mmCIF file of C-alpha atoms in Angstrom:
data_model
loop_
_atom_site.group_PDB
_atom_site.id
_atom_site.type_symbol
_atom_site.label_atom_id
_atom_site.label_comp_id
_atom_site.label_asym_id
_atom_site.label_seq_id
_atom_site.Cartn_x
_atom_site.Cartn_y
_atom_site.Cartn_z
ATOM 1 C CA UNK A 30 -52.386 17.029 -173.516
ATOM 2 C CA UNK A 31 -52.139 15.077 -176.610
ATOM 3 C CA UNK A 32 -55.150 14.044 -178.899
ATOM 4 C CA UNK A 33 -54.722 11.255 -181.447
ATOM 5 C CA UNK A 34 -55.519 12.269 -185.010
ATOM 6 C CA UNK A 35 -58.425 10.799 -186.695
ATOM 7 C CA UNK A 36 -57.989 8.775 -190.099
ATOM 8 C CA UNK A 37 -59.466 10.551 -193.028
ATOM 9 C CA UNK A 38 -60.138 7.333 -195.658
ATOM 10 C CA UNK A 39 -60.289 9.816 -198.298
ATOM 11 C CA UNK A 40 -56.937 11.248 -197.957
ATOM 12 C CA UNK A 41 -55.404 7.767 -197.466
ATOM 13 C CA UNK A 42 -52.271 9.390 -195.677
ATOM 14 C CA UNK A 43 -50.934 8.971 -192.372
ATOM 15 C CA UNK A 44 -48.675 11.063 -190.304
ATOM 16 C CA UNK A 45 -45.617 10.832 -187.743
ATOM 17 C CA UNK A 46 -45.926 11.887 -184.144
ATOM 18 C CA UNK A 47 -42.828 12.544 -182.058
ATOM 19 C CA UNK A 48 -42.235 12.311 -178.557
ATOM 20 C CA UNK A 49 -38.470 14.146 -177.188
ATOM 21 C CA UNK A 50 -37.220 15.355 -174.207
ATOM 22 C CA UNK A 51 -34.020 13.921 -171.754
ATOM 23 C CA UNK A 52 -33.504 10.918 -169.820
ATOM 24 C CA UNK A 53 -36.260 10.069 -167.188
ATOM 25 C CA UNK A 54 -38.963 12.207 -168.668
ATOM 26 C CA UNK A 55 -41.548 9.743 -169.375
ATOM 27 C CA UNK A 56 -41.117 9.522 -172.998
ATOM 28 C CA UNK A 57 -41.383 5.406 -173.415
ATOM 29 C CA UNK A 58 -44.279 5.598 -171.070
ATOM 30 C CA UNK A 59 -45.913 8.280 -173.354
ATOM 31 C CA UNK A 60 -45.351 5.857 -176.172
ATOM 32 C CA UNK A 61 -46.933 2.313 -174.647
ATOM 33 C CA UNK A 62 -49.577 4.753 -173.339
ATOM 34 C CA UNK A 63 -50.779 5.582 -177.256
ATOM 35 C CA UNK A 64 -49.683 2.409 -178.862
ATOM 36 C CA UNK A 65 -51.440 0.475 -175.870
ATOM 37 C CA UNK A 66 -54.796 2.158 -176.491
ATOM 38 C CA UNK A 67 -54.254 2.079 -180.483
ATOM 39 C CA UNK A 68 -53.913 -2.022 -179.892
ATOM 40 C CA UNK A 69 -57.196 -1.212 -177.602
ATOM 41 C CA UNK A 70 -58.942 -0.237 -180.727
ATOM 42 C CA UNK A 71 -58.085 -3.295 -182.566
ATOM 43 C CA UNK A 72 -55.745 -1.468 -184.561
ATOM 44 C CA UNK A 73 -52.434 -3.743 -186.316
ATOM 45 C CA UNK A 74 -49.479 -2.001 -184.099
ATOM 46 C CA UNK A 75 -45.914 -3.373 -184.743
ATOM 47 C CA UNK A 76 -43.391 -1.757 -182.093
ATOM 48 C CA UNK A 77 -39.674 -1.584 -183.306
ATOM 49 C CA UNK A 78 -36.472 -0.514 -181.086
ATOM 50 C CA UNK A 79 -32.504 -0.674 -182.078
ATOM 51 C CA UNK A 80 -31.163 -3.779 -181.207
ATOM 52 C CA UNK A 81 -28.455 -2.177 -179.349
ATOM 53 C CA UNK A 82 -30.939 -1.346 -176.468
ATOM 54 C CA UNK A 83 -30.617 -4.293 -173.861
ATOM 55 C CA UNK A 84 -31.237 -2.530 -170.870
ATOM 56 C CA UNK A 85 -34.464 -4.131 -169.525
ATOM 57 C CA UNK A 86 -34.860 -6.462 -172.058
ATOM 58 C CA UNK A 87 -33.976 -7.807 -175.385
ATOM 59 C CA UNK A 88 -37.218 -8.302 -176.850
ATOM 60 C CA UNK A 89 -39.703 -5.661 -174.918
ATOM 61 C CA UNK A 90 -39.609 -2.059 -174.804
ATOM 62 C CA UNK A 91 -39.885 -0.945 -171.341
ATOM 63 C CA UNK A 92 -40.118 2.206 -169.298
ATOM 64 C CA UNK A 93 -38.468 3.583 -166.613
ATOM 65 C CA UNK A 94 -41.204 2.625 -163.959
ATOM 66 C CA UNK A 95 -41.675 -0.910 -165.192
ATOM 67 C CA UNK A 96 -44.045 -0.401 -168.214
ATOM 68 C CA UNK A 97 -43.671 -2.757 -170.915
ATOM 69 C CA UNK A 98 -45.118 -3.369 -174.931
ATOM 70 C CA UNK A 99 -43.751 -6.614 -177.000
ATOM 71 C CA UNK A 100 -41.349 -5.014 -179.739
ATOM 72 C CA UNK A 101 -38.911 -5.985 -182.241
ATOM 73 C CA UNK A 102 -35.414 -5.340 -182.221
ATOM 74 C CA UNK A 103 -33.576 -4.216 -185.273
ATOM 75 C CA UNK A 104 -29.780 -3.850 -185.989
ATOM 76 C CA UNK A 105 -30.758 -0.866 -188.620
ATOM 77 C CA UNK A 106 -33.673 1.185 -189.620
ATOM 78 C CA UNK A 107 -33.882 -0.336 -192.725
ATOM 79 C CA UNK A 108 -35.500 -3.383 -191.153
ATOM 80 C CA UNK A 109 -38.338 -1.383 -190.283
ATOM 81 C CA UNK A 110 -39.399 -1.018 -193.825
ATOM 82 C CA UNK A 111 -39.594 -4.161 -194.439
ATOM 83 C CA UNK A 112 -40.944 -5.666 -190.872
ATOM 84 C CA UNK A 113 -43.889 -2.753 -190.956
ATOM 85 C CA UNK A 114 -45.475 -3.621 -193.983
ATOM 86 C CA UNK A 115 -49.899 -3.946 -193.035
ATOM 87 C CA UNK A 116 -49.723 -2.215 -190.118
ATOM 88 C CA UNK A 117 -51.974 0.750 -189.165
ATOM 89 C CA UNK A 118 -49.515 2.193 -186.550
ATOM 90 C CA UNK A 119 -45.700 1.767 -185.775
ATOM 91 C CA UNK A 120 -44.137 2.775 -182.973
ATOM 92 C CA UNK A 121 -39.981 3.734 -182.688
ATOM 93 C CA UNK A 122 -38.352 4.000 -179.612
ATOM 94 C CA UNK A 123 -34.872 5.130 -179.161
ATOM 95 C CA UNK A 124 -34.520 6.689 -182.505
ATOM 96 C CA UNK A 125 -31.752 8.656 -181.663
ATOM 97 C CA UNK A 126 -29.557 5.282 -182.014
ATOM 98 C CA UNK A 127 -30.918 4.724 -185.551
ATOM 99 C CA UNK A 128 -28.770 5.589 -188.858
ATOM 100 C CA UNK A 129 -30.152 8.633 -190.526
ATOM 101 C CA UNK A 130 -32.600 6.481 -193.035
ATOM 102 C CA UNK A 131 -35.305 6.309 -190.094
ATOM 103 C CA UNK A 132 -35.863 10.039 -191.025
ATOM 104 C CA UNK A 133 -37.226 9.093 -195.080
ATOM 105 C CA UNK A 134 -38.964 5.968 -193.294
ATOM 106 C CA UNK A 135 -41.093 7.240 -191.283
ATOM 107 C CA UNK A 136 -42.034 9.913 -193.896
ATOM 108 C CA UNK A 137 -42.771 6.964 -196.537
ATOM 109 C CA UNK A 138 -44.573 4.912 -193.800
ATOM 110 C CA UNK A 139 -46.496 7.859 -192.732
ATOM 111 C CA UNK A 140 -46.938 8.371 -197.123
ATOM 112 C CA UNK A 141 -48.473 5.291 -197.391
ATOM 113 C CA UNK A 142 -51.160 5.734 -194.940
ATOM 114 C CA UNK A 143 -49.443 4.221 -191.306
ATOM 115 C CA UNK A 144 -49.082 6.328 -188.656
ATOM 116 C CA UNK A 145 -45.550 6.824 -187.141
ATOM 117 C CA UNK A 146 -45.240 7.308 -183.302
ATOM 118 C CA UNK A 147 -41.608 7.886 -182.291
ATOM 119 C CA UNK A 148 -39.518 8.453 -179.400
ATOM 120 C CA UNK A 149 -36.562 9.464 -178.353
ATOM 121 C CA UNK A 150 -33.725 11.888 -176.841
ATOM 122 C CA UNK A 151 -33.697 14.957 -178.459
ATOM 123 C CA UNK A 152 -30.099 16.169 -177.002
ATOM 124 C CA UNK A 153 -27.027 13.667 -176.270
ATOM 125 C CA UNK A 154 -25.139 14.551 -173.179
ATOM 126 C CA UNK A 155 -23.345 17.641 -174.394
ATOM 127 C CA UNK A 156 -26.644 18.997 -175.090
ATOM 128 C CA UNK A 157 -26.186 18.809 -178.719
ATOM 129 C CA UNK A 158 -29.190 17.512 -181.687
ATOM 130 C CA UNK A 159 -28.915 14.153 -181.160
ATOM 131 C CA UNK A 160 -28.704 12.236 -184.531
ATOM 132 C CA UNK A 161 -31.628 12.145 -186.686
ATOM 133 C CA UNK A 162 -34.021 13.204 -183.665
ATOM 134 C CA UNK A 163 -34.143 17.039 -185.874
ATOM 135 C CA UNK A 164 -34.980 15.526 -188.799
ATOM 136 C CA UNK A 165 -37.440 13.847 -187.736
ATOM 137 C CA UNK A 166 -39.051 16.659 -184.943
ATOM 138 C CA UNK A 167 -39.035 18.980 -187.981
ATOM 139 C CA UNK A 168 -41.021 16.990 -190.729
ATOM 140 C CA UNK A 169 -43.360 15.618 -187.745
ATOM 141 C CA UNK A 170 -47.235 16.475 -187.329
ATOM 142 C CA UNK A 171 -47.227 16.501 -184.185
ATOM 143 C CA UNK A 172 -44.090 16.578 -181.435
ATOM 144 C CA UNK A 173 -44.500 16.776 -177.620
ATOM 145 C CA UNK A 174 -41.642 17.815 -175.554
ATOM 146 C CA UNK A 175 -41.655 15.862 -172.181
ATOM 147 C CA UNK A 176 -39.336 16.959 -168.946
ATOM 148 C CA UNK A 177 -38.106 15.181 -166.193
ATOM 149 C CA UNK A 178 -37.390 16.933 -162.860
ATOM 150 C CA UNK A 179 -34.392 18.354 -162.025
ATOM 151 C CA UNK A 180 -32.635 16.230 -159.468
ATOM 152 C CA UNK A 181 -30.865 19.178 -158.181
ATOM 153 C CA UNK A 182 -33.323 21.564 -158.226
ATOM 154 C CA UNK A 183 -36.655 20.367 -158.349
ATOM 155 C CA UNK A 184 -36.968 22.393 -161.413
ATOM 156 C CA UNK A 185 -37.932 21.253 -164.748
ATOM 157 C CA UNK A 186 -34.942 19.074 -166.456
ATOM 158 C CA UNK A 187 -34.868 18.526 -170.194
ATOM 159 C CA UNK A 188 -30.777 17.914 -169.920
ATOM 160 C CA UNK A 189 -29.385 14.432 -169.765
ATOM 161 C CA UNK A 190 -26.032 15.298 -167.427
ATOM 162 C CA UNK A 191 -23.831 12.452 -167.774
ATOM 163 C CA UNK A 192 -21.724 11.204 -164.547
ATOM 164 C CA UNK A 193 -19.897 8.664 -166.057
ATOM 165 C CA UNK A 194 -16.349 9.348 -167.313
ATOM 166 C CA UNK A 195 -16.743 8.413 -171.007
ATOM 167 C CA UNK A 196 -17.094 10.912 -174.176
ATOM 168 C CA UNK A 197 -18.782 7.996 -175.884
ATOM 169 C CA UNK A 198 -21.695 9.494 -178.153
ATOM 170 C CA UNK A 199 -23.635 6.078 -176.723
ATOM 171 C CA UNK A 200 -23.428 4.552 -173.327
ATOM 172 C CA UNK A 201 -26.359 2.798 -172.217
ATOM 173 C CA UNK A 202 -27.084 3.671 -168.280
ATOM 174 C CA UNK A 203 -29.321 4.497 -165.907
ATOM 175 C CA UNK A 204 -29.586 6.586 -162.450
ATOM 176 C CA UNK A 205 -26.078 5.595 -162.199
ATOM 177 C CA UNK A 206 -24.415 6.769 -165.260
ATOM 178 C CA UNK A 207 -27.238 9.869 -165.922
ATOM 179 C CA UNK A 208 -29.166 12.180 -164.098
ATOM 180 C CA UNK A 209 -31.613 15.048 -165.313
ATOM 181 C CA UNK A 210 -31.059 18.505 -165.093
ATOM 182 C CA UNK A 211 -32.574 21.984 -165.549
ATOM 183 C CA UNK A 212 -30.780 24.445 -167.462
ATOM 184 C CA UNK A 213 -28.985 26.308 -164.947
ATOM 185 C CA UNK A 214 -27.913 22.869 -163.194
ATOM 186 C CA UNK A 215 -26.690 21.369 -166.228
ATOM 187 C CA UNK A 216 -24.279 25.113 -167.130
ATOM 188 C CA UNK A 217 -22.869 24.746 -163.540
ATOM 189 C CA UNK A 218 -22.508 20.813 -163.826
ATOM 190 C CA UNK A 219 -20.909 21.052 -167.295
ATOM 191 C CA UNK A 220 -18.864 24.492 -166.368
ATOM 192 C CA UNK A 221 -17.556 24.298 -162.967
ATOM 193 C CA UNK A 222 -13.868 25.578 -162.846
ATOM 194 C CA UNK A 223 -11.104 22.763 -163.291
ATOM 195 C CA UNK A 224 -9.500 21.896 -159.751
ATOM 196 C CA UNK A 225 -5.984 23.368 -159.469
ATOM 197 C CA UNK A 226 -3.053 21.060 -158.703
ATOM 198 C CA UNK A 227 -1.211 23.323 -156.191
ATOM 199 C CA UNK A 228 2.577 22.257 -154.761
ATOM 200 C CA UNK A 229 3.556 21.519 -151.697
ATOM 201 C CA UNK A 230 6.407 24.562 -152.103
ATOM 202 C CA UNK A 231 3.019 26.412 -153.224
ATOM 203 C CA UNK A 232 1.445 25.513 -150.259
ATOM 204 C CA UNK A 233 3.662 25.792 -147.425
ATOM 205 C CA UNK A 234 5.288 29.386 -147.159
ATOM 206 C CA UNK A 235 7.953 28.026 -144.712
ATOM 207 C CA UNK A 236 9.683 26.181 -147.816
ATOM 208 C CA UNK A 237 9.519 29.422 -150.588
ATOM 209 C CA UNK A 238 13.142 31.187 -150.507
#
């Protein structure tokens, strides 16, 4: 389980949490969960997303059971600098859509004393590092892994298996277009053998000479 930091005044720096893992594994509802209780303590919270995230809303970052925080959209992660400036905690979500500069913002936000909560997939679906997500789990604090379950075999899933037919980096989807899968789920998903277009001279002995 995760325990908030405590502010040192003395040391007047902050730090940058991250929160990865696939689709449907909780990770925006980790997120309100902290920021909500860091606005509980009266503490300035400014919630950003990529504007490009319209799914449930255009103005609200919202989970997949419903949970929602007010948050600003951004077109870049350069707006972030700007937008954050007197807050005591900023929270990211999506940051795998974000342009590589989120990684040296959140290091000069968390620099100047804010702290930096930030979600986001940590593979796309080929199962590759998914833009700056590395970056940013690697000069992190603190990162917590989240998994959904498997909806094939019950079994923990950090894959996001697309079912769509698109080899677009970014498609915005839900249960339809994604599903999570465990490890051995996702290999058979991603490697079962190509179906074989057979003749109908192949097929039917009666017409081979």
């Amino acid at each position: 389980m995760f325990l908030e930091n405590t502010v040192n005044a003395k040391e007047q720096f902050g730090w940058i949490e991250v929160i990865c893992g696939s689709m449907f594994s909780g990770k925006t509802e980790e997120l309100i969960r902290r920021l909500k209780r860091a606005q509980f303590a009266k503490q300035k919270v400014e919630i950003f997303k990529p504007a490009i995230d319209t799914r449930y809303h255009d103005e609200k970052v919202v989970s997949h059971d419903a949970n929602e925080i007010r948050s600003t959209p951004v077109p870049a992660a350069a707006n972030i600098r700007i937008l954050a400036q007197g807050c005591q905690v900023v929270g990211i979500d999506e940051a795998q859509f974000f342009d590589d500069e989120i990684v040296t913002i959140c290091n000069d936000l968390a620099n100047s004393g804010i702290r930096v909560i930030v979600a986001g997939l940590d593979m796309d679906f080929k199962g590759n590092p998914f833009g700056p997500m590395p970056a940013l789990m690697a000069t992190a604090e603190y990162v917590t892994k989240v998994h959904a379950v498997c909806t094939r075999t019950g079994n923990l899933a950090h894959y996001s298996h697309r079912k769509a037919a698109s080899d677009k980096l970014v498609l915005l989807g839900e249960t339809e277009e994604y599903e999570p899968l465990s490890r051995a789920a996702y290999y058979h998903a991603t490697h079962a053998p190509a179906p074989q277009n057979i003749s109908a001279s192949e097929s039917d002995p009666k017409t081979t000479p």
